[in-house]
Coordinates of C-alpha atoms in Angstrom, one line a residue:
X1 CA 19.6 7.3 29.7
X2 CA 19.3 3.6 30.0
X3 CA 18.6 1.3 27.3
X4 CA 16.1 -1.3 26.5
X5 CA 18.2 -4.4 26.4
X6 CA 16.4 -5.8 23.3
X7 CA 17.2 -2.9 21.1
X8 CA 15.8 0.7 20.1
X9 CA 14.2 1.3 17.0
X10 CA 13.9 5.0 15.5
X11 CA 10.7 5.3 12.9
X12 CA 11.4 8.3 10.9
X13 CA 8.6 9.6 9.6
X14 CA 7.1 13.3 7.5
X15 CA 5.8 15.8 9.6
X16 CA 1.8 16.6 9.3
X17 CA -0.2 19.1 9.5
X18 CA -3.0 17.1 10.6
X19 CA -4.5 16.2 13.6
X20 CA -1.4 14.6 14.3
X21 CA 2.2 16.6 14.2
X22 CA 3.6 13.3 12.4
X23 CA 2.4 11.2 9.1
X24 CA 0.9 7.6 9.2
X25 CA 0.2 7.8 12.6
X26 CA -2.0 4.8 12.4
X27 CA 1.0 2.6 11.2
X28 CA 3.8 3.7 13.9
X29 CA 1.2 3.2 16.8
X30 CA 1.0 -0.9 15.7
X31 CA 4.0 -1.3 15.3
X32 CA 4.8 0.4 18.7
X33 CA 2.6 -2.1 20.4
X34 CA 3.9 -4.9 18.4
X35 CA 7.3 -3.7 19.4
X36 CA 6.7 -3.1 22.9
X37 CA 5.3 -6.6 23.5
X38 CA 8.7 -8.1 22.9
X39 CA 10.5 -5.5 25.0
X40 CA 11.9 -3.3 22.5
X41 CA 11.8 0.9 22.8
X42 CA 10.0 2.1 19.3
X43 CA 9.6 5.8 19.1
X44 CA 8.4 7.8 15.8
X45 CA 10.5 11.0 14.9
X46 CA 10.7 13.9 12.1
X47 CA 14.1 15.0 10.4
X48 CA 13.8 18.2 12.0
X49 CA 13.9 16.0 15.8
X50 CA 17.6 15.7 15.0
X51 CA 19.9 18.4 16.5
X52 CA 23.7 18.9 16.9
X53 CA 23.7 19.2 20.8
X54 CA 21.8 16.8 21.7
X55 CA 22.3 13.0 22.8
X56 CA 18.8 11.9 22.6
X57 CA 16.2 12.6 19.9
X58 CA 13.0 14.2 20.9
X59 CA 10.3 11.5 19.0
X60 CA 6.8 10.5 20.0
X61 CA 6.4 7.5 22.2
X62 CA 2.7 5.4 22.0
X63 CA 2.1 4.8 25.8
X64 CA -1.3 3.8 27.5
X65 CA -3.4 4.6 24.4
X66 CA -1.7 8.1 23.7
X67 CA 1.0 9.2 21.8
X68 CA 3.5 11.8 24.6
X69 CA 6.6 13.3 23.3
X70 CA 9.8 12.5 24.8
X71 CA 13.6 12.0 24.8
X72 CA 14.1 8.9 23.5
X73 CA 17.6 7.3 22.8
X74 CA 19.3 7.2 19.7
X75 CA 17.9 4.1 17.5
X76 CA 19.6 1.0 17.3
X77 CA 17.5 0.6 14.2
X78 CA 16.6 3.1 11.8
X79 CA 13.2 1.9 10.0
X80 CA 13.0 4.9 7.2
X81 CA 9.3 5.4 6.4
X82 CA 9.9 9.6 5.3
X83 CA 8.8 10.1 2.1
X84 CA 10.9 12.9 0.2
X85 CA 8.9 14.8 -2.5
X86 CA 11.8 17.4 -3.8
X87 CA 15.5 17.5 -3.7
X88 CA 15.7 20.1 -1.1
X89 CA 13.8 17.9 1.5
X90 CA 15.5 14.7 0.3
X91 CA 18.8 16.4 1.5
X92 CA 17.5 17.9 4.8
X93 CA 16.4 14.3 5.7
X94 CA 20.5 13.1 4.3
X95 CA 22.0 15.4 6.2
X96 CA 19.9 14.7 9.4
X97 CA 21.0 11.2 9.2
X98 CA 24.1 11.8 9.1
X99 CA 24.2 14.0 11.9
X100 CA 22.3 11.3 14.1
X101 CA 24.9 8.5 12.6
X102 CA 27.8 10.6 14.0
X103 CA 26.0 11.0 17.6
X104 CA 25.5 6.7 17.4
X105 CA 26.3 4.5 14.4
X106 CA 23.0 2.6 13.9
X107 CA 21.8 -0.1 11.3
X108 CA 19.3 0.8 8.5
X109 CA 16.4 -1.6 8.8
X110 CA 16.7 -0.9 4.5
X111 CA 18.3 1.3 2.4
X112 CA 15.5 2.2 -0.1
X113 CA 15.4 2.6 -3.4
X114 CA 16.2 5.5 -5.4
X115 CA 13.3 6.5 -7.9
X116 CA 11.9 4.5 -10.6
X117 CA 14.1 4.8 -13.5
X118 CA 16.7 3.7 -11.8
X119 CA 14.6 0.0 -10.6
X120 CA 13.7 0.2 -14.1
X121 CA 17.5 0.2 -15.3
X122 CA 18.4 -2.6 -12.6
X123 CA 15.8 -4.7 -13.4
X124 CA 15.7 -4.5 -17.5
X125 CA 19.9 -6.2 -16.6
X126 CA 18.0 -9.3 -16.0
X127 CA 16.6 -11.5 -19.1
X128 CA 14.3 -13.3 -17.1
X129 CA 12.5 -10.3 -16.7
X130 CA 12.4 -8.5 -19.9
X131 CA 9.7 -9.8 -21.0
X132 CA 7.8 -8.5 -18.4
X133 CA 9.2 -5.1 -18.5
X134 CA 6.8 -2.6 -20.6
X135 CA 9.6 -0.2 -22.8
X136 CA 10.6 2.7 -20.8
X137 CA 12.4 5.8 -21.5
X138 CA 13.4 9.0 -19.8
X139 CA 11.6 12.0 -21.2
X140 CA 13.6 14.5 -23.5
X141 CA 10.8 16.6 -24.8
X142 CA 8.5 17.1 -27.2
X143 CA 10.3 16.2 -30.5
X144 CA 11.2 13.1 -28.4
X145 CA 7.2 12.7 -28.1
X146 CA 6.3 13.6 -31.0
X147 CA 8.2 10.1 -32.4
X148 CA 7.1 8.3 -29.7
X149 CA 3.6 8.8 -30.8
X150 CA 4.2 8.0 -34.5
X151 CA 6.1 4.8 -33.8
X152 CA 3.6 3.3 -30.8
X153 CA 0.4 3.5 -32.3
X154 CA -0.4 7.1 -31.1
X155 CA -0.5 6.3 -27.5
X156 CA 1.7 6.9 -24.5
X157 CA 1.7 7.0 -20.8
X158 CA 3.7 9.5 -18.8
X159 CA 4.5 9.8 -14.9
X160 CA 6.6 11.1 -13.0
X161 CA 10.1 9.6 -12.2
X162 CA 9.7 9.9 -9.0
X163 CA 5.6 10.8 -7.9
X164 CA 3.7 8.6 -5.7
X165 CA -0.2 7.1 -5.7
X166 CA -0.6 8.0 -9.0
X167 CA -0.3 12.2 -9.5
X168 CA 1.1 13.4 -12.5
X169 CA 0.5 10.8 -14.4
X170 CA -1.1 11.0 -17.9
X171 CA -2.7 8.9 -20.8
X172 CA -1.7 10.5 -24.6
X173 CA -3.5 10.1 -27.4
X174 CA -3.7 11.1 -30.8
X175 CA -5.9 9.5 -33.2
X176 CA -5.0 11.6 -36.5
X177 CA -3.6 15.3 -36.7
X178 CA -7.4 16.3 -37.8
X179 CA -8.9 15.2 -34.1
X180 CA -5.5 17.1 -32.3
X181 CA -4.7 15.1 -28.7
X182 CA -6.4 13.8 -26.2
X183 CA -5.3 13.1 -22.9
X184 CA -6.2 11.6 -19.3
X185 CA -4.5 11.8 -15.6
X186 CA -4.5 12.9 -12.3
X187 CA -3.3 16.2 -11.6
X188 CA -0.8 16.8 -7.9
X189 CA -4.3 16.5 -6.1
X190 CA -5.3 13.1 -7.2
X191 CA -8.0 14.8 -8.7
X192 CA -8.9 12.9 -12.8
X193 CA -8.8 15.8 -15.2
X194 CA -9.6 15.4 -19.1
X195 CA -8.0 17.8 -21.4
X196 CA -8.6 17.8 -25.6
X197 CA -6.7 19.9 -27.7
X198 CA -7.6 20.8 -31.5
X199 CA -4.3 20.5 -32.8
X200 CA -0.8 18.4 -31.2
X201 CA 0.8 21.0 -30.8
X202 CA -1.4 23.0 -28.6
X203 CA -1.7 19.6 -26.5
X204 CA 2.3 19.3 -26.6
X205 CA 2.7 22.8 -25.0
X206 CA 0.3 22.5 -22.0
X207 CA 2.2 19.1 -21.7
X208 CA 5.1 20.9 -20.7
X209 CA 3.7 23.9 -18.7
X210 CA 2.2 20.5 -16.7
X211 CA 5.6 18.8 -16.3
X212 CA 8.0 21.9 -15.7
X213 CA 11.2 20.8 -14.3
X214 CA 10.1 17.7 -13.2
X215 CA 12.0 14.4 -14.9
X216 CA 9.3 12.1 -15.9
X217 CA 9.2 9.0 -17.8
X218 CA 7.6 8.0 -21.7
X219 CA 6.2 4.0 -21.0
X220 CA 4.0 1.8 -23.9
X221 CA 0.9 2.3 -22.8
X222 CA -1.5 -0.6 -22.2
X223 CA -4.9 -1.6 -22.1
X224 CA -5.0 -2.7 -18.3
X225 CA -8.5 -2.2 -17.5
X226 CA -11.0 -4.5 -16.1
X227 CA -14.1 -6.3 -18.7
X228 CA -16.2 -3.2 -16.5
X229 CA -13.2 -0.6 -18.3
X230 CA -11.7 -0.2 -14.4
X231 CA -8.4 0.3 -14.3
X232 CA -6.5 -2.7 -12.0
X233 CA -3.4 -3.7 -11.1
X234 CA -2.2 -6.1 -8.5
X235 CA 0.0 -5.3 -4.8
X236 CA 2.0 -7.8 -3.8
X237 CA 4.0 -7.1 -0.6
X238 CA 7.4 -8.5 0.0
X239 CA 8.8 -8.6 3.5
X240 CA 11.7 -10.3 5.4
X241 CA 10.7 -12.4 7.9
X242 CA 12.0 -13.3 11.3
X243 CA 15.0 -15.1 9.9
X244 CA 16.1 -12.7 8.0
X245 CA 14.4 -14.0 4.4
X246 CA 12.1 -12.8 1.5
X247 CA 8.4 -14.3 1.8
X248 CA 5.1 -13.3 0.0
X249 CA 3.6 -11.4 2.8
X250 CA 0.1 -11.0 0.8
X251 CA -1.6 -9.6 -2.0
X252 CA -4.4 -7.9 -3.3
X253 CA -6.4 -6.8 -6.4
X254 CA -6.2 -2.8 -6.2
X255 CA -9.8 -1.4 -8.5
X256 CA -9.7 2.4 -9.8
X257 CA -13.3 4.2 -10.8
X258 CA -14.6 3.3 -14.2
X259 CA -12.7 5.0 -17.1
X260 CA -10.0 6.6 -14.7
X261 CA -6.6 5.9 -15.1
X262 CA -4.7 4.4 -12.2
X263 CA -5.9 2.0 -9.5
X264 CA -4.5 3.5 -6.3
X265 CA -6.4 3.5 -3.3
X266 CA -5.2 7.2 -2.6
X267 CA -7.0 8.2 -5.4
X268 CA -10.3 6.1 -5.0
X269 CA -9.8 2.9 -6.2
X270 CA -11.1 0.2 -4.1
X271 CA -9.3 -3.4 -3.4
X272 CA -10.7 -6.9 -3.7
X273 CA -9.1 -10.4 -3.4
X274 CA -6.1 -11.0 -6.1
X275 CA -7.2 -14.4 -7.5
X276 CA -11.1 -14.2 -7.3
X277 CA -10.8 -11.2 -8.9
X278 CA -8.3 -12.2 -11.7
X279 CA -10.2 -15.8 -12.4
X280 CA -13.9 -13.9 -12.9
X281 CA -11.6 -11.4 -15.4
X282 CA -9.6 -14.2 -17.1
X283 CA -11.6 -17.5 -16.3
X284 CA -10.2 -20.4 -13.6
X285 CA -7.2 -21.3 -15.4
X286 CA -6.0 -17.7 -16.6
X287 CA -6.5 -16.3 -13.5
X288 CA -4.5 -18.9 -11.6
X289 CA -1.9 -18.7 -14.4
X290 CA -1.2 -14.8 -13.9
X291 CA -0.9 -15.5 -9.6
X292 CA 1.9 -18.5 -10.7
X293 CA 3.6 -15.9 -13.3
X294 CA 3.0 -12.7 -10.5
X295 CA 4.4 -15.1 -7.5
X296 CA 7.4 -16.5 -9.1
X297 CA 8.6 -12.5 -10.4
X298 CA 8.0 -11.4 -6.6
X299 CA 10.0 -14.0 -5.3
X300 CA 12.9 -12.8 -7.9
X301 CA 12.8 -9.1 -8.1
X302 CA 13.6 -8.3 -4.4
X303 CA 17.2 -10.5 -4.9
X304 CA 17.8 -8.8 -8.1
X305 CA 17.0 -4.9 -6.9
X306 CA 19.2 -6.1 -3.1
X307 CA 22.1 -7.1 -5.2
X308 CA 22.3 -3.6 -6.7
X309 CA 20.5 -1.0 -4.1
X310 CA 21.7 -2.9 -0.5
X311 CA 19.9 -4.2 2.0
X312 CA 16.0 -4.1 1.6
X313 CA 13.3 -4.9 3.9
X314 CA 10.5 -4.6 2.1
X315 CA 8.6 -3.6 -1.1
X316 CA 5.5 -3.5 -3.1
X317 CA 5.4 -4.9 -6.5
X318 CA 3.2 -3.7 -8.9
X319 CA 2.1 -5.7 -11.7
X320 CA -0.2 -5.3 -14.4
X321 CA -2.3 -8.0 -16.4
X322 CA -3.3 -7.1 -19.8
X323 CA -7.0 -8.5 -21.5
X324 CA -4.7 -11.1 -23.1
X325 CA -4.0 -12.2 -19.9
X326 CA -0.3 -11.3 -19.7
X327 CA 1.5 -10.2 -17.1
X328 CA 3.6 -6.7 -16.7
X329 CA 5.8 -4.9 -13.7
X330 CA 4.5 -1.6 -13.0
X331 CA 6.2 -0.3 -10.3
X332 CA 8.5 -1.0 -7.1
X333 CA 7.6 0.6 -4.0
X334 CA 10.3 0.0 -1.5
X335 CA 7.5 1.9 1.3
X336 CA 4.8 0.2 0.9
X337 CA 1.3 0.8 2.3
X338 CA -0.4 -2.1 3.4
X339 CA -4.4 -1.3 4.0
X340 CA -5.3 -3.2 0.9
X341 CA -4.9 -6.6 3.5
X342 CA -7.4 -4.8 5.6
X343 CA -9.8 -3.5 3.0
X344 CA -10.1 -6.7 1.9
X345 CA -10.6 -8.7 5.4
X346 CA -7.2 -10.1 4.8
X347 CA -6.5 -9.8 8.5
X348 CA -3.7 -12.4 9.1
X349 CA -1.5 -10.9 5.8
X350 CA -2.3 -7.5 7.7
X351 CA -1.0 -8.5 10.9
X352 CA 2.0 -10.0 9.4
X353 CA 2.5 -6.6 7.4
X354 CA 3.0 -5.3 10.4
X355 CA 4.9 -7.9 12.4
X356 CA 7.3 -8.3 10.1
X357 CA 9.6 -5.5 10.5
X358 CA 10.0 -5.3 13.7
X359 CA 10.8 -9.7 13.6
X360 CA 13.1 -8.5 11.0
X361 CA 14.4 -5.8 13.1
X362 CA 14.9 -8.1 16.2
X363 CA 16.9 -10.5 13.8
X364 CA 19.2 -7.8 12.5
X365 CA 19.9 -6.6 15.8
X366 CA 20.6 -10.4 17.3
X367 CA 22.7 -10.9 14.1
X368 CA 25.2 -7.7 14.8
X369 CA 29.1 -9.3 15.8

């Protein structure tokens, strides 16, 4: 099979069970048309398209307005957008790629990062951003909690070490042994559940029968809710450009329902403007103060986590801004969504989104010896 002479890129992607035999459908088929308009052959594919006798990979090509499965060539460029959930399908998705590097060596677009305690680890190395880092700890059990609760004014927030959008995580609170625990989160549906036990113990118990096997995380919890009591925090995306470097591709304010307790759109929160939204919470000059503090911590955390996890391409920061105004790092996503830009009629951060990895593609593939 002849190939494009500007390069193949391979999107690999979860399988659906949706309309669609492929997740994020909506995604793949802009940035096949963005691809295509600058010559390049962009084709979306599962794990499972990967087989030992073959010297193509069957993926899904967007032509004429429909998507049409074909043989495509093997990538040039491996843009890895397959989100593993357990252990077993994070190793059927290793062992595919290494199959398909054997068949053709090709270059990761970015290596990814490798769950959040492990971002947290790299990041707490740096005392520039220590400050900013809310006190994190792998969960042991429920002695381990027990002293957590005594020693952090009877509150904690829990999530999962390596869960997405928000499930599994949970608010703890006890007020006194008389009033047992009380607790708030989002169960593996997204759905908000409210639990109250009579005593801490019962509370600890159904605790674990919710975690299992899972690893999760103890963090301090704070008060990150909106002057309305909606939870907030703000996205900014990180991208690599056309030459190759780090640039604030956009951000946004990202609003949960009143007296939930995360702000991700997959679970019904809604996005606004960043500053607007942070000056009418925090006045002019508060508001501008926590987009200087957020903007100079996104321009450092993608060198710091590169230095340590490889080449990155991407990633959405997370940060929280307490009712004092000060500024905290949530989370690192290193696949990002990015319909926040166009919730909030950010169009040309949206486009960009979107243009900028296949630009940074195009440059890694013009940079090879």
């Amino acid at each position: 099979m002849l190939r494009p002479h500007k390069g193949v890129i391979g999107i690999l992607v979860s399988e659906s069970k949706g309309p669609f035999p492929f997740s994020e459908n909506n995604y793949c088929r802009k940035l096949c048309l963005i691809g295509n308009k600058q010559g390049m052959h962009i084709y979306v594919f599962c794990p499972s398209s990967i087989t030992q006798d073959r010297s193509t990979v069957q993926g899904y090509c967007y032509e004429k307005g429909t998507w049409n499965r074909r043989s495509s060539p093997l990538p040039d460029i491996l843009y890895d957008r397959c989100f593993s959930h357990d252990r077993k399908d994070q190793q059927r998705k290793q062992n595919a790629l290494s199959l398909l590097y054997e068949k053709q060596p090709f270059i990761y677009l970015a290596r990814g990062l490798t769950g959040k305690w492990s971002v947290y680890q790299v990041l707490k190395k740096y005392p520039d951003l220590t400050l900013y880092l809310p006190e994190t700890h792998k969960y042991t059990g429920a002695d381990q909690l027990s002293e957590w609760l005594c020693t952090h004014n009877g509150q904690v927030f829990m999530k999962p070490q390596n869960g997405t959008h928000g499930k599994r995580t949970m608010h703890i609170k006890v007020s006194s042994p008389q009033e047992g625990l009380r607790l708030i989160g989002r169960d593996n549906s997204n759905n908000i559940f409210k639990r109250k036990f009579p005593s801490v113990q019962e509370g600890f118990e159904w605790i674990h029968k919710f975690i299992g096997n899972r690893p999760f995380l103890l963090q301090t919890y704070l008060n990150l809710n909106s002057t309305q009591g909606e939870p907030f925090d703000i996205r900014v995306l990180m991208q690599k450009n056309s030459k190759g470097i780090w640039e604030i591709t956009g951000r946004a304010a990202r609003v949960g329902q009143k007296h939930s307790l995360t702000s991700n759109l997959h679970g019904g929160g809604s996005a606004r403007k960043a500053l607007p939204f942070l000056c009418r919470e925090f006045g002019e000059n508060g508001g501008r103060n926590a987009i200087t503090v957020i903007d100079h911590l996104s321009r450092d955390i993608p060198l710091y986590l590169e230095s340590h996890f490889g080449r990155l391409a991407e990633l959405g920061i997370d940060f929280g801004v307490d009712r004092q105004g000060k500024v905290w790092i949530l989370e690192v996503n290193s696949k990002p969504g990015r319909s926040s830009f166009f919730r909030i009629g950010d169009y040309k951060s949206a486009r960009k989104s979107i243009e900028n990895p296949i630009d940074y593609a195009r440059y890694l593939l013009l940079s090879k010896p």
